Amino acid sequence: MQILTVATSPIAGQKPGTSGLRKKTRVFMQPHFVENFVQAILDATGGAKGKTYVLGGDGRYFTPRVAQVILRMCAAQGAQRVIVGQDALLSTPAASHLIRLNGADGGFIMSASHNPGGLDEDFGLKFNTANGGPAPESVTDAIFEATRTISAYRILETQDIDLSQIGESRMGDMRVSVVDPVADYAALMETLFDFPRLRALFAGGFRMRFDAMNAVTGPYAKEILERRLGAPEGTVLNATPLPDFGGLHPDPNPVWAKALIDEMFGPDAPDFGAASDGDGDRNMVVGRGTYVSPSDSLAVLTANAHLAPGYRGGLAGVARSMPTSAAADRVAEAMGLAHYETPTGWKFFSNLLDAGRVTICGEESFGTGSNHVREKDGLWAVLLWLDILAARGQSVAEILADHWKTHGRNYYSRHDYEALPNEIAERIVGGLRDKLAGLAGQTFAGLVVEAADEFSYTDPVDGSISAHQGFRVMFEGGARFVIRLSGTGTEGATLRLYLERYVPGPDGLDEEVQAALAPVIAAAEEIAAVRRLSGRAGPDVIT
Ligand code: VG1
Ligand code: CO
């Protein structure tokens, strides 16, 4: 076995986005592409010498090759140990947990999350730090800088290691531990939720459908829901992770998880439905005939978490990303909890969680999680919902209606305009930026602008500043819209328009969402002209 030093040169475009580096799979397959990026990660984080890493991913096409490359590079650079999920599988929350459980120095997660997989689709690589959380901006900036100056990488010349068998082996001087990807995660869930109560729920005939979308959560959901909690076999659909996710787009929303939605709104629907994304950190929850918007889900979980054993002592606080609705803020205010508003992306929650300022975090993009790991966690959210349903003995619809009666309702929707030509997206965003300062006091579609700005975040823990995090236009009465460009897309620019309107109740809590938001949608078009400037008749995806 020989350590090779391979000459290389910088490859453009290796800048991590909202959540790691994402590109078309064929881009990742170019010579040196993976190696350059991995070397940049190692160099930017002080080298691999003596370190322990966790490695796994959502099983998408190209994962087995990348896993071997990462192992050989870690071995060449003196890493002490890599803990790998069997078959190179690990959900993102399970990887976060393994890093923390083993006191590892970091982890590599091979995933493009909710993006489709396959030779002609997307691949991705994320690096998490020793706290189990996504690398903060200071680290991703340093990684990007390293990709721009790289001249060589080091890799061990050796045979592939067998990742299909659980157990210990060696690659050069480095220890490789292939572990069950599910066991430690499932054990963690048992400490947070009332498993006997949940077993009794299923034994009593409670019916659930979980769509794993042929992605990584399948084995986790099978083990926890069907084996440990006794839900009938067949509760988990699409449970085998496939390299191309069986052609599904593993993004748990009403558009891409339409089969689940149809079942939940059809005759004889189960009591509860849920779906997860490619890497298992997102969740969509659906009641019988009831869609739960992720922003409302965060608010309901915050209000009811104390019903689950892991949160019986109460919450330290709650954080949401800026585009997420203020529903959770209202709960926090009612409960006297601290609440925080961060930029989009889970990396911004880590400091708040590490400092003990918040217990629960969430994003409008179907992501919720808590201080049990440093990532959002799809199955965790599903189990917390189940525990709440079991404790309250009510349906999802009843819990939502009760929530809105108590706190009022933040009508909410996100409109995505996908794969826009970059110059058009820039024109829309640039136009809005130019207008922002003069908007206050003006009326659009009957709504008076109260304030408008570009969101900038100062981390309350370390004081770091993240500017240019999206445009906000706030109207009198609590309505607002937000526009930002996606940092996870791989084709052109995806523009996200987030719309929100608050209705205090008791009247007007049961409107159709798009109808309730019509004035905000109209005002947003008058101000930002997304449809006019893009020439699109409407959004590609509405969630
Ligand atoms: C999207 C979501 C964001 C989420 C990110 C990663 O980012 O909006 O809330 O944290 O995806 O989610 P963007 O930049 O495209 O809006 V996932 O499940 O990749 O890990
Ligand atoms: Co994800």
Coordinates of C-alpha atoms and ligand atoms in Angstrom, one line a residue:
M1 CA 0.0 0.0 0.0
Q2 CA 1.4 3.3 -1.1
I3 CA 0.4 6.8 -0.3
L4 CA 0.1 8.7 -3.6
T5 CA 0.4 12.4 -3.9
V6 CA -1.6 13.4 -6.9
A7 CA -1.0 16.7 -8.6
T8 CA -4.3 18.6 -9.3
S9 CA -5.5 22.1 -10.0
P10 CA -8.5 24.0 -8.6
I11 CA -11.9 23.2 -10.1
A12 CA -14.3 26.1 -10.3
G13 CA -17.6 26.0 -8.5
Q14 CA -16.8 24.0 -5.3
K15 CA -18.6 26.5 -3.1
P16 CA -20.8 24.8 -0.5
G17 CA -24.4 26.1 -0.5
T18 CA -27.2 26.1 2.1
S19 CA -26.3 22.5 2.9
G20 CA -23.0 21.2 1.5
L21 CA -21.8 21.0 -2.1
R22 CA -24.5 19.9 -4.6
K23 CA -23.9 19.3 -8.3
K24 CA -25.1 17.1 -11.1
T25 CA -23.8 13.6 -10.5
R26 CA -21.7 13.8 -13.7
V27 CA -20.0 16.9 -12.4
F28 CA -19.0 15.0 -9.3
M29 CA -17.8 12.2 -11.5
Q30 CA -15.2 14.4 -13.3
P31 CA -11.6 13.4 -12.6
H32 CA -10.3 14.9 -9.3
F33 CA -13.6 16.5 -8.4
V34 CA -14.4 14.5 -5.3
E35 CA -10.7 14.3 -4.3
N36 CA -10.2 18.1 -4.6
F37 CA -13.2 18.8 -2.4
V38 CA -12.3 16.2 0.2
Q39 CA -8.7 17.4 0.4
A40 CA -10.0 21.0 0.8
I41 CA -12.2 19.9 3.7
L42 CA -9.3 18.1 5.4
D43 CA -6.9 21.0 4.8
A44 CA -9.5 23.6 6.0
T45 CA -10.1 21.7 9.2
G46 CA -6.6 21.2 10.4
G47 CA -5.8 17.9 8.6
A48 CA -6.9 14.3 9.3
K49 CA -4.0 13.3 11.5
G50 CA -5.2 11.3 14.5
K51 CA -8.8 12.1 13.9
T52 CA -12.0 10.1 14.0
Y53 CA -14.7 10.6 11.3
V54 CA -18.2 9.3 10.6
L55 CA -19.1 8.5 7.0
G56 CA -22.4 7.6 5.4
G57 CA -25.1 8.9 3.1
D58 CA -28.5 8.4 1.6
G59 CA -27.4 5.6 -0.8
R60 CA -27.8 7.6 -4.0
Y61 CA -25.9 6.7 -7.2
F62 CA -22.1 7.1 -6.9
T63 CA -22.1 6.8 -3.1
P64 CA -20.1 3.5 -3.0
R65 CA -17.3 5.1 -5.0
V66 CA -17.2 8.3 -3.1
A67 CA -17.1 6.4 0.2
Q68 CA -14.0 4.4 -0.9
V69 CA -12.3 7.6 -2.0
I70 CA -13.0 9.4 1.3
L71 CA -11.7 6.3 3.2
R72 CA -8.5 6.1 1.2
M73 CA -7.9 9.8 1.6
C74 CA -8.5 9.7 5.4
A75 CA -6.2 6.7 5.6
A76 CA -3.5 8.4 3.6
Q77 CA -3.6 11.5 5.8
G78 CA -3.3 9.8 9.2
A79 CA -6.9 9.5 10.4
Q80 CA -7.1 7.1 13.3
R81 CA -10.6 5.8 12.6
V82 CA -13.6 6.1 10.4
I83 CA -17.0 4.9 11.5
V84 CA -19.1 3.9 8.5
G85 CA -22.7 3.0 8.2
Q86 CA -23.2 -0.5 6.7
D87 CA -23.4 -0.2 2.9
A88 CA -22.3 3.4 3.4
L89 CA -25.8 4.3 4.5
L90 CA -26.6 6.8 7.3
S91 CA -29.4 9.3 7.5
T92 CA -28.2 12.8 8.2
P93 CA -29.6 12.8 11.8
A94 CA -28.1 9.4 12.5
A95 CA -24.7 10.6 11.2
S96 CA -25.0 13.7 13.5
H97 CA -25.8 11.4 16.4
L98 CA -22.9 9.0 15.7
I99 CA -20.5 12.0 15.6
R100 CA -21.7 13.1 19.1
L101 CA -21.9 9.6 20.5
N102 CA -18.4 8.6 19.5
G103 CA -16.8 12.0 20.2
A104 CA -15.7 12.1 16.5
D105 CA -14.0 15.0 15.0
G106 CA -16.4 15.3 12.2
G107 CA -18.4 13.5 9.5
F108 CA -18.9 13.2 5.8
I109 CA -22.4 12.9 4.6
M110 CA -22.9 11.8 1.0
S111 CA -26.2 13.3 0.0
A112 CA -28.0 15.9 -2.0
S113 CA -30.9 15.5 0.4
H114 CA -34.2 16.2 -1.3
N115 CA -32.7 16.5 -4.8
P116 CA -33.4 13.5 -7.1
G117 CA -30.6 10.9 -7.5
G118 CA -29.1 9.0 -10.4
L119 CA -26.5 9.3 -13.1
D120 CA -28.4 12.3 -14.6
E121 CA -29.5 13.8 -11.4
D122 CA -27.8 15.2 -8.3
F123 CA -25.0 14.2 -5.9
G124 CA -23.8 16.0 -2.8
L125 CA -21.3 16.0 0.0
K126 CA -21.7 17.7 3.4
F127 CA -19.2 18.0 6.2
N128 CA -20.3 18.2 9.8
T129 CA -18.1 19.3 12.7
A130 CA -17.4 17.7 16.1
N131 CA -20.7 19.0 17.6
G132 CA -22.5 16.9 15.0
G133 CA -23.8 20.0 13.1
P134 CA -23.3 21.2 9.6
A135 CA -20.0 23.1 9.2
P136 CA -20.6 26.8 10.0
E137 CA -20.0 29.5 7.4
S138 CA -16.5 30.2 8.7
V139 CA -15.6 26.6 7.9
T140 CA -17.4 26.3 4.6
D141 CA -15.7 29.6 3.5
A142 CA -12.3 28.1 4.5
I143 CA -13.1 25.0 2.5
F144 CA -14.1 27.0 -0.5
E145 CA -10.8 29.0 -0.2
A146 CA -8.9 25.8 -0.1
T147 CA -10.5 24.5 -3.3
R148 CA -9.2 27.6 -5.0
T149 CA -5.6 27.1 -4.2
I150 CA -5.3 23.3 -4.2
S151 CA -2.3 21.8 -6.0
A152 CA -2.3 18.2 -4.8
Y153 CA -4.1 15.6 -2.8
R154 CA -3.0 12.5 -1.0
I155 CA -4.7 9.1 -1.3
L156 CA -3.9 5.6 -0.4
E157 CA -3.4 3.1 -3.2
T158 CA -5.4 0.1 -2.0
Q159 CA -8.3 -2.2 -2.7
D160 CA -11.8 -1.3 -1.9
I161 CA -12.9 -2.2 1.6
D162 CA -16.1 -4.3 2.1
L163 CA -18.7 -2.1 3.6
S164 CA -21.5 -4.7 3.5
Q165 CA -20.3 -6.5 6.6
I166 CA -20.7 -5.0 10.1
G167 CA -17.4 -5.2 11.9
E168 CA -13.8 -3.9 12.3
S169 CA -11.1 -3.8 9.7
R170 CA -8.1 -1.8 8.7
M171 CA -7.2 0.3 5.7
G172 CA -3.5 0.9 6.1
D173 CA -3.0 2.1 9.6
M174 CA -6.6 3.4 9.9
R175 CA -9.3 1.6 11.7
V176 CA -12.6 1.2 9.8
S177 CA -15.6 0.4 11.9
V178 CA -18.7 -0.7 9.8
V179 CA -21.7 -0.2 12.0
D180 CA -25.5 -0.8 11.9
P181 CA -26.8 2.5 10.6
V182 CA -30.0 2.2 12.6
A183 CA -29.2 0.8 16.1
D184 CA -27.8 3.8 17.9
Y185 CA -30.3 6.1 16.4
A186 CA -33.2 3.9 17.4
A187 CA -31.8 3.7 20.9
L188 CA -31.7 7.5 21.1
M189 CA -35.4 7.7 20.0
E190 CA -36.3 5.3 22.9
T191 CA -34.9 7.8 25.4
L192 CA -37.0 10.6 24.0
F193 CA -40.4 9.1 23.4
D194 CA -42.8 6.9 25.4
F195 CA -42.4 3.7 23.4
P196 CA -44.9 1.7 25.6
R197 CA -47.5 4.3 25.0
L198 CA -46.8 4.3 21.3
R199 CA -47.0 0.5 21.2
A200 CA -50.4 0.7 22.9
L201 CA -51.5 3.2 20.3
F202 CA -50.7 0.9 17.4
A203 CA -52.1 -2.1 19.3
G204 CA -55.3 -0.2 19.6
G205 CA -55.7 -0.1 15.9
F206 CA -54.2 3.3 15.1
R207 CA -53.3 3.3 11.4
M208 CA -50.3 5.1 9.9
R209 CA -48.6 5.3 6.5
F210 CA -45.0 6.4 6.3
D211 CA -43.6 7.0 2.8
A212 CA -39.8 6.6 2.8
M213 CA -39.6 7.5 -0.8
N214 CA -37.1 4.8 -1.7
A215 CA -34.5 6.8 0.3
V216 CA -32.5 6.3 3.5
T217 CA -35.3 6.5 6.1
G218 CA -36.8 3.2 5.0
P219 CA -34.6 1.0 7.3
Y220 CA -35.0 3.4 10.2
A221 CA -38.8 3.6 9.9
K222 CA -39.1 -0.2 9.5
E223 CA -37.1 -0.8 12.6
I224 CA -38.7 1.8 14.8
L225 CA -42.4 1.9 13.6
E226 CA -42.9 -1.7 12.6
R227 CA -40.5 -3.7 14.7
R228 CA -40.2 -1.7 17.9
L229 CA -43.6 -0.1 18.0
G230 CA -45.6 -2.9 16.4
A231 CA -47.2 -1.0 13.6
P232 CA -48.4 -3.5 11.0
E233 CA -46.0 -4.6 8.3
G234 CA -46.7 -2.4 5.2
T235 CA -47.0 0.7 7.4
V236 CA -43.7 1.9 5.8
L237 CA -43.9 2.3 2.0
N238 CA -41.0 2.5 -0.4
A239 CA -38.7 1.3 2.4
T240 CA -35.6 0.1 0.4
P241 CA -33.0 2.8 -0.4
L242 CA -32.4 2.8 -4.1
P243 CA -29.6 4.5 -6.0
D244 CA -32.1 6.6 -8.0
F245 CA -34.9 6.5 -5.4
G246 CA -36.9 4.5 -7.9
G247 CA -37.3 7.6 -10.0
L248 CA -39.1 9.5 -7.1
H249 CA -38.1 13.0 -6.2
P250 CA -37.5 12.4 -2.5
D251 CA -38.8 15.7 -1.3
P252 CA -41.6 15.3 1.2
N253 CA -44.2 17.8 0.1
P254 CA -47.7 17.6 -1.3
V255 CA -46.3 17.8 -4.9
W256 CA -43.6 15.1 -4.7
A257 CA -45.3 12.9 -2.1
K258 CA -48.6 13.1 -3.9
A259 CA -49.4 9.4 -3.5
L260 CA -49.3 9.8 0.3
I261 CA -51.5 12.9 0.1
D262 CA -54.0 11.2 -2.1
E263 CA -54.3 8.3 0.4
M264 CA -54.6 10.6 3.3
F265 CA -57.4 12.6 1.6
G266 CA -59.1 9.5 0.2
P267 CA -61.8 7.2 1.5
D268 CA -60.8 5.1 4.5
A269 CA -57.6 7.2 5.0
P270 CA -55.2 6.1 7.9
D271 CA -55.1 8.2 11.0
F272 CA -51.7 9.6 10.3
G273 CA -49.3 9.9 7.4
A274 CA -45.7 11.0 7.1
A275 CA -42.9 11.2 4.5
S276 CA -39.2 11.9 4.7
D277 CA -36.6 13.1 2.2
G278 CA -33.5 11.5 0.6
D279 CA -31.3 11.8 3.7
G280 CA -34.0 11.6 6.4
D281 CA -33.8 15.0 7.9
R282 CA -37.1 16.4 6.5
N283 CA -40.6 15.4 7.4
M284 CA -44.1 16.0 6.1
V285 CA -46.9 15.1 8.5
V286 CA -50.5 14.7 7.3
G287 CA -53.6 13.9 9.3
R288 CA -56.7 12.2 7.9
G289 CA -57.9 14.8 5.4
T290 CA -55.6 17.4 7.0
Y291 CA -52.3 18.8 5.7
V292 CA -50.0 20.3 8.3
S293 CA -47.9 23.1 7.1
P294 CA -44.3 22.8 8.4
S295 CA -44.5 26.2 10.1
D296 CA -47.6 25.1 12.0
S297 CA -46.0 21.7 12.7
L298 CA -43.1 23.6 14.4
A299 CA -45.6 25.6 16.5
V300 CA -47.6 22.6 17.5
L301 CA -44.5 20.6 18.5
T302 CA -43.3 23.5 20.5
A303 CA -46.6 23.8 22.3
N304 CA -46.9 20.1 23.1
A305 CA -43.4 18.7 23.4
H306 CA -43.7 18.5 27.2
L307 CA -46.1 15.6 26.6
A308 CA -43.1 13.4 25.5
P309 CA -40.7 12.1 28.1
G310 CA -37.6 13.6 26.6
Y311 CA -39.1 17.1 26.9
R312 CA -41.1 16.8 30.1
G313 CA -38.8 19.4 31.8
G314 CA -39.9 22.0 29.3
L315 CA -38.0 23.8 26.6
A316 CA -35.2 26.3 26.8
G317 CA -36.5 28.2 23.7
V318 CA -37.4 27.8 20.1
A319 CA -35.7 29.0 16.9
R320 CA -37.0 29.2 13.3
S321 CA -35.5 30.2 10.1
M322 CA -36.5 33.7 8.9
P323 CA -38.8 32.6 6.1
T324 CA -40.6 30.2 8.4
S325 CA -43.9 31.6 9.7
A326 CA -44.2 33.4 13.1
A327 CA -46.6 30.7 14.4
A328 CA -43.9 29.3 16.7
D329 CA -43.1 32.8 18.0
R330 CA -46.7 33.2 19.1
V331 CA -46.4 29.9 21.1
A332 CA -43.1 31.0 22.6
E333 CA -44.6 34.3 23.7
A334 CA -47.6 32.6 25.2
M335 CA -45.3 30.1 27.1
G336 CA -42.7 32.7 28.0
L337 CA -40.0 31.0 26.0
A338 CA -37.1 32.6 24.2
H339 CA -37.4 32.6 20.5
Y340 CA -34.9 33.3 17.7
E341 CA -35.0 34.0 14.0
T342 CA -32.0 32.7 12.0
P343 CA -31.1 32.6 8.3
T344 CA -32.1 29.6 6.2
G345 CA -30.1 26.4 6.8
W346 CA -29.6 24.2 9.8
K347 CA -26.0 25.3 10.4
F348 CA -27.4 28.5 12.0
F349 CA -29.2 26.6 14.8
S350 CA -26.1 24.8 16.1
N351 CA -24.7 27.7 18.2
L352 CA -28.1 28.3 19.8
L353 CA -28.4 24.5 20.6
D354 CA -24.9 24.2 21.8
A355 CA -25.4 27.2 24.1
G356 CA -28.6 25.7 25.5
R357 CA -30.6 28.7 24.4
V358 CA -33.1 26.6 22.4
T359 CA -34.4 23.1 22.5
I360 CA -36.5 22.9 19.3
C361 CA -35.8 24.4 15.9
G362 CA -37.6 24.3 12.6
E363 CA -37.8 25.5 9.0
E364 CA -40.7 26.0 6.7
S365 CA -39.1 23.5 4.3
F366 CA -40.3 20.5 6.2
G367 CA -37.5 20.5 8.7
T368 CA -37.8 20.2 12.5
G369 CA -35.5 19.0 15.2
S370 CA -34.2 19.3 18.7
N371 CA -31.1 19.3 20.8
H372 CA -30.9 15.5 20.6
V373 CA -28.7 16.0 17.5
R374 CA -27.4 19.0 15.5
E375 CA -29.4 18.3 12.3
K376 CA -33.1 18.4 11.5
D377 CA -34.6 15.0 12.0
G378 CA -37.6 13.6 10.0
L379 CA -38.4 10.5 12.1
W380 CA -37.9 12.4 15.3
A381 CA -40.6 14.8 14.3
V382 CA -42.9 12.0 13.3
L383 CA -42.4 10.2 16.6
L384 CA -43.0 13.4 18.5
W385 CA -46.2 13.9 16.6
L386 CA -47.2 10.3 17.4
D387 CA -46.4 10.8 21.1
I388 CA -48.5 13.9 21.2
L389 CA -51.4 12.2 19.4
A390 CA -51.2 9.3 21.8
A391 CA -51.0 11.6 24.9
R392 CA -53.9 13.9 23.8
G393 CA -56.1 11.2 22.3
Q394 CA -57.1 13.6 19.5
S395 CA -56.8 13.6 15.8
V396 CA -54.4 15.8 13.9
A397 CA -57.3 18.0 12.7
E398 CA -58.5 18.5 16.2
I399 CA -55.1 19.4 17.5
L400 CA -54.6 21.9 14.7
A401 CA -58.0 23.5 15.2
D402 CA -57.4 23.8 18.9
H403 CA -54.0 25.3 18.2
W404 CA -55.4 28.0 15.9
K405 CA -58.2 28.8 18.4
T406 CA -55.6 29.4 21.1
H407 CA -52.9 31.2 19.1
G408 CA -54.5 32.4 15.9
R409 CA -53.5 31.2 12.5
N410 CA -50.5 32.2 10.4
Y411 CA -51.6 31.3 6.9
Y412 CA -48.5 30.3 5.0
S413 CA -47.3 29.1 1.6
R414 CA -44.1 28.9 -0.4
H415 CA -44.1 29.4 -4.1
D416 CA -41.0 28.1 -5.9
Y417 CA -40.0 29.3 -9.4
E418 CA -37.4 26.6 -10.4
A419 CA -34.6 26.6 -12.9
L420 CA -34.9 30.3 -13.9
P421 CA -32.2 31.7 -16.1
N422 CA -29.6 33.3 -13.7
E423 CA -29.9 36.7 -15.2
I424 CA -33.7 36.8 -14.8
A425 CA -33.4 35.8 -11.2
E426 CA -30.8 38.5 -10.7
R427 CA -33.0 41.0 -12.4
I428 CA -35.9 40.2 -10.0
V429 CA -33.8 40.2 -6.9
G430 CA -31.9 43.3 -8.0
G431 CA -35.1 45.2 -8.8
L432 CA -36.4 44.4 -5.4
R433 CA -33.2 45.4 -3.7
D434 CA -33.4 48.8 -5.4
K435 CA -37.0 49.4 -4.3
L436 CA -36.7 48.3 -0.7
A437 CA -35.8 51.6 0.9
G438 CA -38.8 53.4 -0.6
L439 CA -41.5 50.8 0.2
A440 CA -42.5 51.7 3.7
G441 CA -45.8 53.6 3.9
Q442 CA -46.9 52.6 0.3
T443 CA -50.0 50.6 -0.4
F444 CA -50.0 47.5 -2.7
A445 CA -53.2 45.4 -3.3
G446 CA -54.7 47.1 -0.3
L447 CA -51.8 46.3 2.1
V448 CA -49.7 49.0 3.6
V449 CA -46.0 48.3 3.8
E450 CA -44.7 48.7 7.4
A451 CA -41.1 47.8 6.8
A452 CA -38.8 46.2 4.2
D453 CA -35.3 45.1 4.5
E454 CA -32.7 42.5 3.5
F455 CA -32.2 40.1 6.4
S456 CA -28.9 40.1 8.1
Y457 CA -28.2 37.9 11.1
T458 CA -25.9 38.5 14.0
D459 CA -25.3 35.2 15.8
P460 CA -26.1 35.9 19.5
V461 CA -23.6 33.4 20.6
D462 CA -20.4 34.2 18.7
G463 CA -21.3 37.5 17.1
S464 CA -20.7 36.4 13.6
I465 CA -22.6 38.2 10.9
S466 CA -24.4 36.6 7.9
A467 CA -25.7 39.2 5.5
H468 CA -27.8 39.0 2.4
Q469 CA -30.1 36.3 3.8
G470 CA -33.3 37.2 1.9
F471 CA -35.6 40.2 1.3
R472 CA -38.5 40.8 3.7
V473 CA -41.5 43.0 3.0
M474 CA -43.7 43.3 6.1
F475 CA -47.2 44.8 6.0
E476 CA -49.3 46.3 8.7
G477 CA -51.4 43.6 10.5
G478 CA -48.7 40.9 10.4
A479 CA -48.7 39.9 6.7
R480 CA -45.4 39.6 4.9
F481 CA -43.6 38.1 2.0
V482 CA -40.0 37.0 1.7
I483 CA -37.9 36.4 -1.4
R484 CA -34.6 34.6 -1.6
L485 CA -32.7 32.5 -4.0
S486 CA -32.2 28.8 -3.2
G487 CA -28.7 27.6 -2.3
T488 CA -29.4 23.9 -3.0
G489 CA -30.4 23.8 -6.6
T490 CA -28.2 22.5 -9.4
E491 CA -29.8 24.1 -12.4
G492 CA -30.1 27.8 -13.1
A493 CA -31.6 29.7 -10.2
T494 CA -34.6 28.7 -8.0
L495 CA -36.5 31.7 -6.6
R496 CA -38.5 31.1 -3.4
L497 CA -41.4 33.4 -2.6
Y498 CA -42.7 32.9 1.0
L499 CA -46.1 34.3 1.9
E500 CA -47.7 34.8 5.2
R501 CA -50.8 36.3 6.7
Y502 CA -51.9 36.3 10.3
V503 CA -55.5 35.9 11.4
P504 CA -56.1 36.2 15.1
G505 CA -59.5 34.3 15.1
P506 CA -62.0 33.3 16.3
D507 CA -63.4 33.9 12.8
G508 CA -61.6 33.2 9.5
L509 CA -59.5 30.2 10.7
D510 CA -60.7 27.8 8.1
E511 CA -60.1 29.5 4.8
E512 CA -58.4 27.8 1.9
V513 CA -54.7 28.8 2.2
Q514 CA -54.1 30.3 -1.3
A515 CA -57.3 32.2 -1.0
A516 CA -56.4 33.5 2.4
L517 CA -53.1 34.7 1.0
A518 CA -54.5 36.2 -2.2
P519 CA -53.9 39.8 -1.1
V520 CA -50.3 39.1 -0.1
I521 CA -49.7 37.2 -3.4
A522 CA -51.1 40.2 -5.3
A523 CA -49.0 42.7 -3.4
A524 CA -45.8 40.6 -3.9
E525 CA -46.4 40.6 -7.6
E526 CA -47.0 44.3 -7.7
I527 CA -43.8 44.9 -5.8
A528 CA -41.4 42.2 -7.1
A529 CA -43.1 41.2 -10.4
V530 CA -41.8 37.6 -10.2
R531 CA -44.3 36.4 -12.8
R532 CA -44.0 39.3 -15.1
L533 CA -40.2 39.4 -15.2
S534 CA -39.9 35.6 -15.4
G535 CA -42.6 35.2 -18.0
R536 CA -43.9 32.3 -15.9
A537 CA -47.7 31.9 -15.4
G538 CA -47.1 30.7 -11.9
P539 CA -44.8 28.8 -9.5
D540 CA -43.6 25.3 -10.3
V541 CA -44.1 24.0 -6.8
I542 CA -46.5 25.3 -4.1
T543 CA -46.1 24.1 -0.6
Ligands
VG1_1 C1 -33.4 24.4 1.3 C2 -34.4 24.8 2.3 C3 -33.7 25.0 3.7 C4 -33.0 23.7 4.0 C5 -32.1 23.3 2.9 C6 -31.4 22.0 3.2 O1 -32.5 25.4 1.1 O2 -35.1 26.0 1.9 O3 -34.7 25.4 4.6 O4 -32.3 23.9 5.2 O5 -32.8 23.2 1.7 O6 -32.4 21.0 3.4 P1 -32.5 26.4 -0.2 O7 -31.3 27.2 -0.1 O8 -32.7 25.6 -1.4 O9 -33.8 27.2 0.1 V1 -32.1 19.4 2.9 O10 -33.2 18.4 3.6 O11 -31.0 19.6 2.0 O12 -30.8 19.0 3.7
CO2 CO -32.5 16.6 3.7

